[in-house]
XYZ file of C-alpha atoms in Angstrom:
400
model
C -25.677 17.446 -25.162
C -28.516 15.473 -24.331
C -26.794 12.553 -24.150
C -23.786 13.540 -21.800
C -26.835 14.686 -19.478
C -28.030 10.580 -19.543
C -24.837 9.572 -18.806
C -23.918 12.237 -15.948
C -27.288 11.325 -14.345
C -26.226 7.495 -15.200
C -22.900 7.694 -13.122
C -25.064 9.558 -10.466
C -27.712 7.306 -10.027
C -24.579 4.421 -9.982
C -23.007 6.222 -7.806
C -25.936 6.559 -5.444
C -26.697 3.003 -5.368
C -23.281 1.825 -4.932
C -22.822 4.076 -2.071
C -26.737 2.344 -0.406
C -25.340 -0.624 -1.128
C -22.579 -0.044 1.322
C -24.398 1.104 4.214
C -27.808 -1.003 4.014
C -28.674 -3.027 6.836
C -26.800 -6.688 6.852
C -30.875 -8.040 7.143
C -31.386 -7.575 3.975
C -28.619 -9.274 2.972
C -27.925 -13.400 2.145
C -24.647 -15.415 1.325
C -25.016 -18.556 -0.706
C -22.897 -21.411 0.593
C -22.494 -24.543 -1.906
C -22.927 -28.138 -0.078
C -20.231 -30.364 0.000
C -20.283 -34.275 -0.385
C -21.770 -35.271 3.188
C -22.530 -32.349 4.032
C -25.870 -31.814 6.897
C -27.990 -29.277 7.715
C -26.782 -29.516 11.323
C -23.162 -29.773 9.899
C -23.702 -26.094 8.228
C -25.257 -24.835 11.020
C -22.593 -25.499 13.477
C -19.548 -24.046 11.167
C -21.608 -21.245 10.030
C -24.168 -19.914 12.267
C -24.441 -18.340 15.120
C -25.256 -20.453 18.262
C -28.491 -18.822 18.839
C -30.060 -19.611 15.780
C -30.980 -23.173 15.626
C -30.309 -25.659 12.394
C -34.263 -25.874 12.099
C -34.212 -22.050 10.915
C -31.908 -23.014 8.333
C -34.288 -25.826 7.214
C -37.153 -23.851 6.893
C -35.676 -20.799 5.316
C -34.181 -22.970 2.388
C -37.306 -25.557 2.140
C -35.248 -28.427 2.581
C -37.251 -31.542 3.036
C -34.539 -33.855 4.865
C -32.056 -32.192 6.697
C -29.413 -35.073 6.520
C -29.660 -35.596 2.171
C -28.356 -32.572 0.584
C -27.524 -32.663 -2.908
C -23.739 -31.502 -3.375
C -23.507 -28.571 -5.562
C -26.736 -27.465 -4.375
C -26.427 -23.980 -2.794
C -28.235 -22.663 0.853
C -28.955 -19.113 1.329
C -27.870 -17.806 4.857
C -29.255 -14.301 5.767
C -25.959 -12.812 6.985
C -27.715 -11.737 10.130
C -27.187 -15.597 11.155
C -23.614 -16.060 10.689
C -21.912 -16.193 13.537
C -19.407 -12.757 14.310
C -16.059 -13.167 15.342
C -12.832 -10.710 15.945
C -10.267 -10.740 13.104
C -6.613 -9.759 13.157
C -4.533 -7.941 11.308
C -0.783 -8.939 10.534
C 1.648 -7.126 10.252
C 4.148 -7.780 7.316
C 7.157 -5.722 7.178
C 8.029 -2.718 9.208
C 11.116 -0.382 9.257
C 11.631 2.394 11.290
C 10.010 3.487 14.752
C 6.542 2.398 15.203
C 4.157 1.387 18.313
C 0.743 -0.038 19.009
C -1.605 0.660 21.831
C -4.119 -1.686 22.578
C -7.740 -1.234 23.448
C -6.629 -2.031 26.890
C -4.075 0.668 26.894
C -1.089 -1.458 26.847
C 2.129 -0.035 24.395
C 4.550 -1.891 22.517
C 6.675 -1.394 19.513
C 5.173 -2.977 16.545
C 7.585 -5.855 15.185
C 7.119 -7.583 11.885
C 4.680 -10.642 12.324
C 2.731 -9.930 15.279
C -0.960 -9.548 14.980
C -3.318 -6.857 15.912
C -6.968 -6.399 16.941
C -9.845 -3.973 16.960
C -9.274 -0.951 19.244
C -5.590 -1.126 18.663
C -3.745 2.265 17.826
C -0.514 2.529 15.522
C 1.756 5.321 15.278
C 4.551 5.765 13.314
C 7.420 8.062 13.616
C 8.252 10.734 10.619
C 11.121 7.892 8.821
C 8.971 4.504 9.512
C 6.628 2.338 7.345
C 4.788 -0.643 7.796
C 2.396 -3.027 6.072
C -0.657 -4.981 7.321
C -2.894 -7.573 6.058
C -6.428 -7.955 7.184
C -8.435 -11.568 7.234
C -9.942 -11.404 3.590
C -6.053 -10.623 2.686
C -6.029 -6.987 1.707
C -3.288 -5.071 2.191
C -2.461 -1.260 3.890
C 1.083 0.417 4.323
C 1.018 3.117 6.743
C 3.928 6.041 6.415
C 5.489 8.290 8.267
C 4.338 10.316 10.683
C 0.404 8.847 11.018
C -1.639 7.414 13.673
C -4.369 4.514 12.825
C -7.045 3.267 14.899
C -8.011 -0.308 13.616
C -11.939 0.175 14.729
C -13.679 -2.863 13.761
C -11.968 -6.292 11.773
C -14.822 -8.728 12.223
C -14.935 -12.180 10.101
C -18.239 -13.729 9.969
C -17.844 -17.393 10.323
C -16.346 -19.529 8.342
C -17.465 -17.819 5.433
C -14.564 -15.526 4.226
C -16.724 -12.348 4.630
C -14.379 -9.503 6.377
C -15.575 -6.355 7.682
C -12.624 -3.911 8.361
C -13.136 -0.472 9.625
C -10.105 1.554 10.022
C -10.067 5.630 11.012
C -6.675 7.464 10.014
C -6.511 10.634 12.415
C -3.815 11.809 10.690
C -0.923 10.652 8.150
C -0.835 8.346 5.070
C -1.900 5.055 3.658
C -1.764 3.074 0.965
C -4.416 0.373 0.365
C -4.281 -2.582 -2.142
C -7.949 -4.662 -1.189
C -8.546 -7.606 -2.176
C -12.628 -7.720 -4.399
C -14.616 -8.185 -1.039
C -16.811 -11.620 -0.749
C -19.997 -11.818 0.307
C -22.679 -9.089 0.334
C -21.865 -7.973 4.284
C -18.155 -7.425 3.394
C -16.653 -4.312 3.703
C -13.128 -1.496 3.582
C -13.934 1.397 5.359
C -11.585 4.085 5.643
C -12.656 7.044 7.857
C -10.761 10.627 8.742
C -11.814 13.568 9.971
C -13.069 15.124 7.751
C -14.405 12.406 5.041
C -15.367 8.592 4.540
C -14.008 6.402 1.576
C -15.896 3.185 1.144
C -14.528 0.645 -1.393
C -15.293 -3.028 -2.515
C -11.637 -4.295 -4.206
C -9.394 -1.551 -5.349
C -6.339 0.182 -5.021
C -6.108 3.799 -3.108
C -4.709 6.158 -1.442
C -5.862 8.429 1.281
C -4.241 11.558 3.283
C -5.234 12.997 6.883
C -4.239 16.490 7.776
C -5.748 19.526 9.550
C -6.852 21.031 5.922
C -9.090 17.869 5.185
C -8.461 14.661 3.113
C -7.284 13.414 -0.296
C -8.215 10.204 -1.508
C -6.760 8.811 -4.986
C -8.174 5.796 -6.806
C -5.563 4.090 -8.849
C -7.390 0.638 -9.299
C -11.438 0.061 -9.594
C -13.874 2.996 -7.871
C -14.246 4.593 -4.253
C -17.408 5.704 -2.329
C -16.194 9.304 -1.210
C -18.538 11.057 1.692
C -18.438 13.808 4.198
C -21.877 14.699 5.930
C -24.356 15.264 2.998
C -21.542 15.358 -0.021
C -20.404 12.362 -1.787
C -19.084 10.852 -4.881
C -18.111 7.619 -6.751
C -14.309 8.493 -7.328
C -13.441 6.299 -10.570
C -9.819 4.566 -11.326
C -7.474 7.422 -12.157
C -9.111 10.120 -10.549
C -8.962 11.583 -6.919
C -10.869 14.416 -4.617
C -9.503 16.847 -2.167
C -12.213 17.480 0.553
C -12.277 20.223 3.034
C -14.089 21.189 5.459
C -15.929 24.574 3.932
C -16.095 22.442 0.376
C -19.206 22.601 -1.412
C -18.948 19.137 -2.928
C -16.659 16.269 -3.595
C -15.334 16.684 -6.565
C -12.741 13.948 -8.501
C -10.722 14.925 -10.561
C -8.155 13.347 -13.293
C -4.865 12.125 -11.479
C -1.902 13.266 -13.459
C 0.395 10.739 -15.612
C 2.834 8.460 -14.271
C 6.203 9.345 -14.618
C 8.163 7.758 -17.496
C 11.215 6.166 -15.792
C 12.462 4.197 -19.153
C 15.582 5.894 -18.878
C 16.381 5.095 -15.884
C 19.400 2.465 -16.243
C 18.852 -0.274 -14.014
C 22.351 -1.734 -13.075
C 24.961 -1.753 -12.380
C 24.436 1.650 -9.980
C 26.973 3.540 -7.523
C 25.808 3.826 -3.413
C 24.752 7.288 -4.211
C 22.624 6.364 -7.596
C 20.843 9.243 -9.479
C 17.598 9.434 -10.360
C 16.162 11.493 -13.532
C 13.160 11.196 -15.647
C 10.670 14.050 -18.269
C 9.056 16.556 -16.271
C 5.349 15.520 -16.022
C 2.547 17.674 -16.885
C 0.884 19.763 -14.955
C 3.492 18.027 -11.974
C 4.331 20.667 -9.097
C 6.564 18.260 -7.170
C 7.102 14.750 -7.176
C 6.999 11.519 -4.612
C 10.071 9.330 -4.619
C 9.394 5.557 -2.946
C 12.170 3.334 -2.361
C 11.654 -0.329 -1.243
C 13.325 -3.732 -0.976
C 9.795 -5.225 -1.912
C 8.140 -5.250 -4.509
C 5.046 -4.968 -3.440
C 6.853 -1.705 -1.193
C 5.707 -3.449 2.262
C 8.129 -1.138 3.798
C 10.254 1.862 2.426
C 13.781 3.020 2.555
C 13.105 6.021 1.290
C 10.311 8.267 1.027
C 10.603 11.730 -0.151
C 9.352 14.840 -2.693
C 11.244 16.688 -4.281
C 10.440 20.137 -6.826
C 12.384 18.632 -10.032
C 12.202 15.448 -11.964
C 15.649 14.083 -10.576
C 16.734 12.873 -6.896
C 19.911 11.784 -5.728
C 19.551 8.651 -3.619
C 21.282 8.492 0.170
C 23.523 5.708 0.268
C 22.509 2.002 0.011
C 23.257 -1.076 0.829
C 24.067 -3.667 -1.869
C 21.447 -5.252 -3.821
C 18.221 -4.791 -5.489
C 15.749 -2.209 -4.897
C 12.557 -0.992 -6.806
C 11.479 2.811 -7.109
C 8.558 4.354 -7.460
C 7.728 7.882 -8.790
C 4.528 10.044 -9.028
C 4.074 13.387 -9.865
C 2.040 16.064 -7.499
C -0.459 18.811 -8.539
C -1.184 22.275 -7.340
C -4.193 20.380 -5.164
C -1.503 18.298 -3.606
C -2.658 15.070 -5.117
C -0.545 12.743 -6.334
C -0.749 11.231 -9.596
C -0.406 7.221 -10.986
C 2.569 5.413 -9.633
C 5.709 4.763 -12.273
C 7.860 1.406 -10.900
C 11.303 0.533 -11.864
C 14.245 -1.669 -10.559
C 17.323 -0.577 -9.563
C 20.711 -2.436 -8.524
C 23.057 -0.852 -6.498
C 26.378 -2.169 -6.305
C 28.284 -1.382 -3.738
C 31.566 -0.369 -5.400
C 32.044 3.144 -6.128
C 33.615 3.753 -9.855
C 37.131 4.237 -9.836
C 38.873 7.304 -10.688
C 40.602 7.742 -13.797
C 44.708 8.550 -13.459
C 46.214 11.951 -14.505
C 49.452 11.574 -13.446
C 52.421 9.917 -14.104
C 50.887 9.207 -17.396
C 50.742 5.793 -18.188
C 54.191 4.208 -19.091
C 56.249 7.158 -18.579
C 59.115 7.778 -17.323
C 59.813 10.254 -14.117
C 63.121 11.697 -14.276
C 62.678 13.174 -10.686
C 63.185 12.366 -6.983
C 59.474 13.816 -6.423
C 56.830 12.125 -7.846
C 52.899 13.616 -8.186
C 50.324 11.651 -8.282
C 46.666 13.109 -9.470
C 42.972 11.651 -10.363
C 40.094 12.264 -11.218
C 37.186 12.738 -8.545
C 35.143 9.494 -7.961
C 30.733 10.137 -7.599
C 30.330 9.506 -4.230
C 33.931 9.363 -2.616
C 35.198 10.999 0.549
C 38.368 9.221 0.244
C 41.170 7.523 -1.643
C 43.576 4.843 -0.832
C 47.057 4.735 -3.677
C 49.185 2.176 -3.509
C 52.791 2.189 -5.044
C 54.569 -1.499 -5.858
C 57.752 -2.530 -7.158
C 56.008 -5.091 -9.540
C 52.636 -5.440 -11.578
C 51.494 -7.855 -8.926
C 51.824 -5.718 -6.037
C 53.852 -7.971 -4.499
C 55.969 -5.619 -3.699
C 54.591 -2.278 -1.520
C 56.504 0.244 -1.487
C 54.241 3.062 -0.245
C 50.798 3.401 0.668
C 47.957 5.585 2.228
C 44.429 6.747 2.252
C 43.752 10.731 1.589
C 40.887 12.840 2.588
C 38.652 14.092 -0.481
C 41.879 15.341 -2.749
C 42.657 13.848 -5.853
C-alpha cells in the first residue's frame, strides 16, 4: 500500500514538472549549437541570432577568448531568448473532399494539396473531407470531417530546428503524429474549448464538441489541462473532460481490434469487413485510406457491430483501420490492415442448361446464381466455344 502511494505521488510530482516545463518562460531556457570547421563567432551570430543582439553578447556569455578560433566540436550555449523568431508554414499533404482556408487577412480559398499555410489561417472541412498537414519540425496532423482549425502560432526560431506550433480546434477531429520536439523552447500545443493538451513527440488524438473534449494518447505521454485540473495522460490511455468535471481523469483505452482474419486480396468493389467483438467496445471507427500513413481518407465511419460493408472502390490497394469505442465515447488503439480490391465482381455460377446437356426444346431458360455486388448481367449465346459466333445477346436488370 505504501508503496503504490510513492509511486502515485511519483507520477504526480512527474506530471507536475513536465507540465512547468512546458509553460516556463523561454529565459530560462538555452540551446547548445556544436561549431563547425571555420566556423566564427560573428558567423553564429548572424545565422542564429536575432539582429538586436550583437556577436559580442555571444562572446561573453560563452567565455570565448578569440572570437575567430573556435574549436569544432566544441558546443555554444544560446539563451533561446536570442534566437532570432521567424513565421513557419504549414503544408499541406493530401486532401480529399471539400475543404477551405481563411487567412488572417480574411481572404478564402479552397485548400489544395501542396499549398502552404500560416499563422492566423482558419481551415474548415466539410462532413466527407480530410486533410493532412505538416508543420516546420515535420510533425504531422489530419483534420476530419466536419472541424474548423485555427493555426494560432507556427514560429521557427532561426536556423536552429526549434518549432513552436500552437493550433486551437473549435470544433471537430484530429489526429496528430509529432515528431520528439528539439530544443528546450519547442513546443505542440493543442487547445479547445474546453481543455489544453501539451505534448513533446507523440501520437494523439483529440475531439471538440459542445460536451467538452477527448484526448487519446496512443504513442509517448500528453499534458492534459483545463483551468486548475490537469494530468499527464500516458500511452494507451485517454480523458474525457467536461465542463462541470471535477478532474481529468485518464483512463485505459480499449484493445485494438484483431483484423487477422481479414483476407487481404483478391476483394470484390463492395468488400466486407468482419473481425471479434472487442471488449468493453460500444461501437467501432472504420478508416479507409490510399496511404499508409492515412494522409487522407476514403472512408470514415462507425458502426454498432464488428463488421462493415465497404461502398464501392476503385481498383487497387487500400489500408483499413479499426478501433473500438467505449460508453465515454473514446476510442481505443488503432488495428491496420491492407486490403486489395479488384475491380471484377465474381461471376455467377450457371443453373441452367446444365453443363453439356442437351435441350430438346424450342425455348430455352437460362438461370444463375446472384453475383455480391451486381445490379446487372450481360449472357451471351455463340455458335462455337470461341464465341466467334453470336447468336444472341443482352444485359438484364438484377434477375438471374
Amino acid at each position: 500500500m505504501q508503496r503504490e502511494a510513492i509511486q502515485r505521488m511519483g507520477w504526480r510530482t512527474w506530471g507536475l514538472v513536465f507540465l512547468l516545463a512546458l509553460v516556463c518562460p523561454a529565459q530560462a531556457q538555452e540551446w547548445t549549437y556544436r561549431v563547425r570547421p571555420g566556423d566564427t563567432l560573428w558567423d553564429v551570430a548572424g545565422e542564429y541570432l536575432t539582429p538586436s543582439v550583437p556577436w559580442q553578447r555571444l562572446q561573453e556569455h560563452n567565455r570565448v577568448a578569440d572570437p575567430y578560433q573556435l574549436a569544432p566540436g566544441s558546443t555554444l550555449r544560446i539563451p533561446v531568448q536570442w534566437l532570432h523568431r521567424q513565421p513557419a508554414r504549414a503544408k499541406v499533404i493530401a486532401v480529399r473532399g471539400d475543404a477551405r482556408s481563411q487567412t488572417s487577412a480574411g481572404r478564402v480559398a479552397p485548400v489544395t494539396a501542396g499549398m502552404s499555410l500560416g499563422s492566423g489561417a482558419v481551415v474548415k472541412t466539410s462532413p466527407e473531407a480530410t486533410l493532412s498537414l505538416q508543420f516546420a519540425d515535420g510533425s504531422r496532423l489530419l483534420l476530419l470531417g466536419d472541424s474548423e482549425l485555427l493555426l494560432e502560432r507556427l514560429t521557427r526560431l532561426g536556423r536552429s530546428g526549434i518549432a513552436d506550433t500552437r493550433l486551437r480546434l473549435q470544433r471537430g477531429r484530429i489526429g496528430n503524429d509529432v515528431r520528439h520536439l528539439r530544443g528546450p523552447a519547442a513546443n505542440f500545443i493543442v487547445d479547445t474549448p474546453s481543455a489544453s493538451s501539451a505534448v513533446r513527440g507523440t501520437r494523439f488524438r483529440v475531439k471538440a464538441d459542445a460536451t467538452g473534449t477527448q484526448t487519446e494518447v496512443l504513442e509517448g505521454r500528453v499534458a492534459v489541462s483545463a483551468g486548475a485540473k490537469s494530468a499527464l495522460v500516458q500511452r494507451g490511455y485517454g480523458t474525457v473532460v467536461a465542463p462541470d468535471q471535477a478532474a481529468v481523469t485518464p483512463v485505459a483505452l480499449l484493445a485494438a481490434p484483431d483484423l487477422s482474419g481479414l483476407v487481404p486480396a483478391p476483394q470484390v468493389t463492395r468488400a466486407p469487413l468482419s473481425w471479434p467483438a472487442v471488449a468493453g467496445a460500444r461501437q467501432y471507427r472504420v478508416q479507409v485510406s490510399e496511404h499508409a500513413r492515412f494522409d487522407s481518407l476514403q472512408l470514415d465511419a462507425e458502426v454498432d457491430t464488428p463488421g462493415y460493408t465497404l461502398p464501392p472502390l476503385e481498383e487497387g490497394r487500400y489500408y483499413v483501420r479499426v478501433r473500438g469505442i467505449d460508453a465515454q465515447g473514446l476510442e481505443g488503439r488503432d488495428a491496420i490492415a491492407q486490403l486489395q480490391v479488384d475491380g471484377l465482381l465474381q461471376p455467377p455460377y450457371s443453373i441452367a442448361p446444365a453443363a453439356s446437356s442437351v435441350v430438346r426444346s424450342n425455348d430455352v431458360s437460362l438461370s444463375w446464381t446472384r453475383a455480391p455486388g451486381a445490379t446487372a448481367y450481360d449472357y451471351e449465346v455463340a455458335g462455337a466455344a470461341g464465341f466467334t459466333q453470336p447468336i444472341a445477346q443482352a444485359r438484364v436488370k438484377d434477375t438471374t
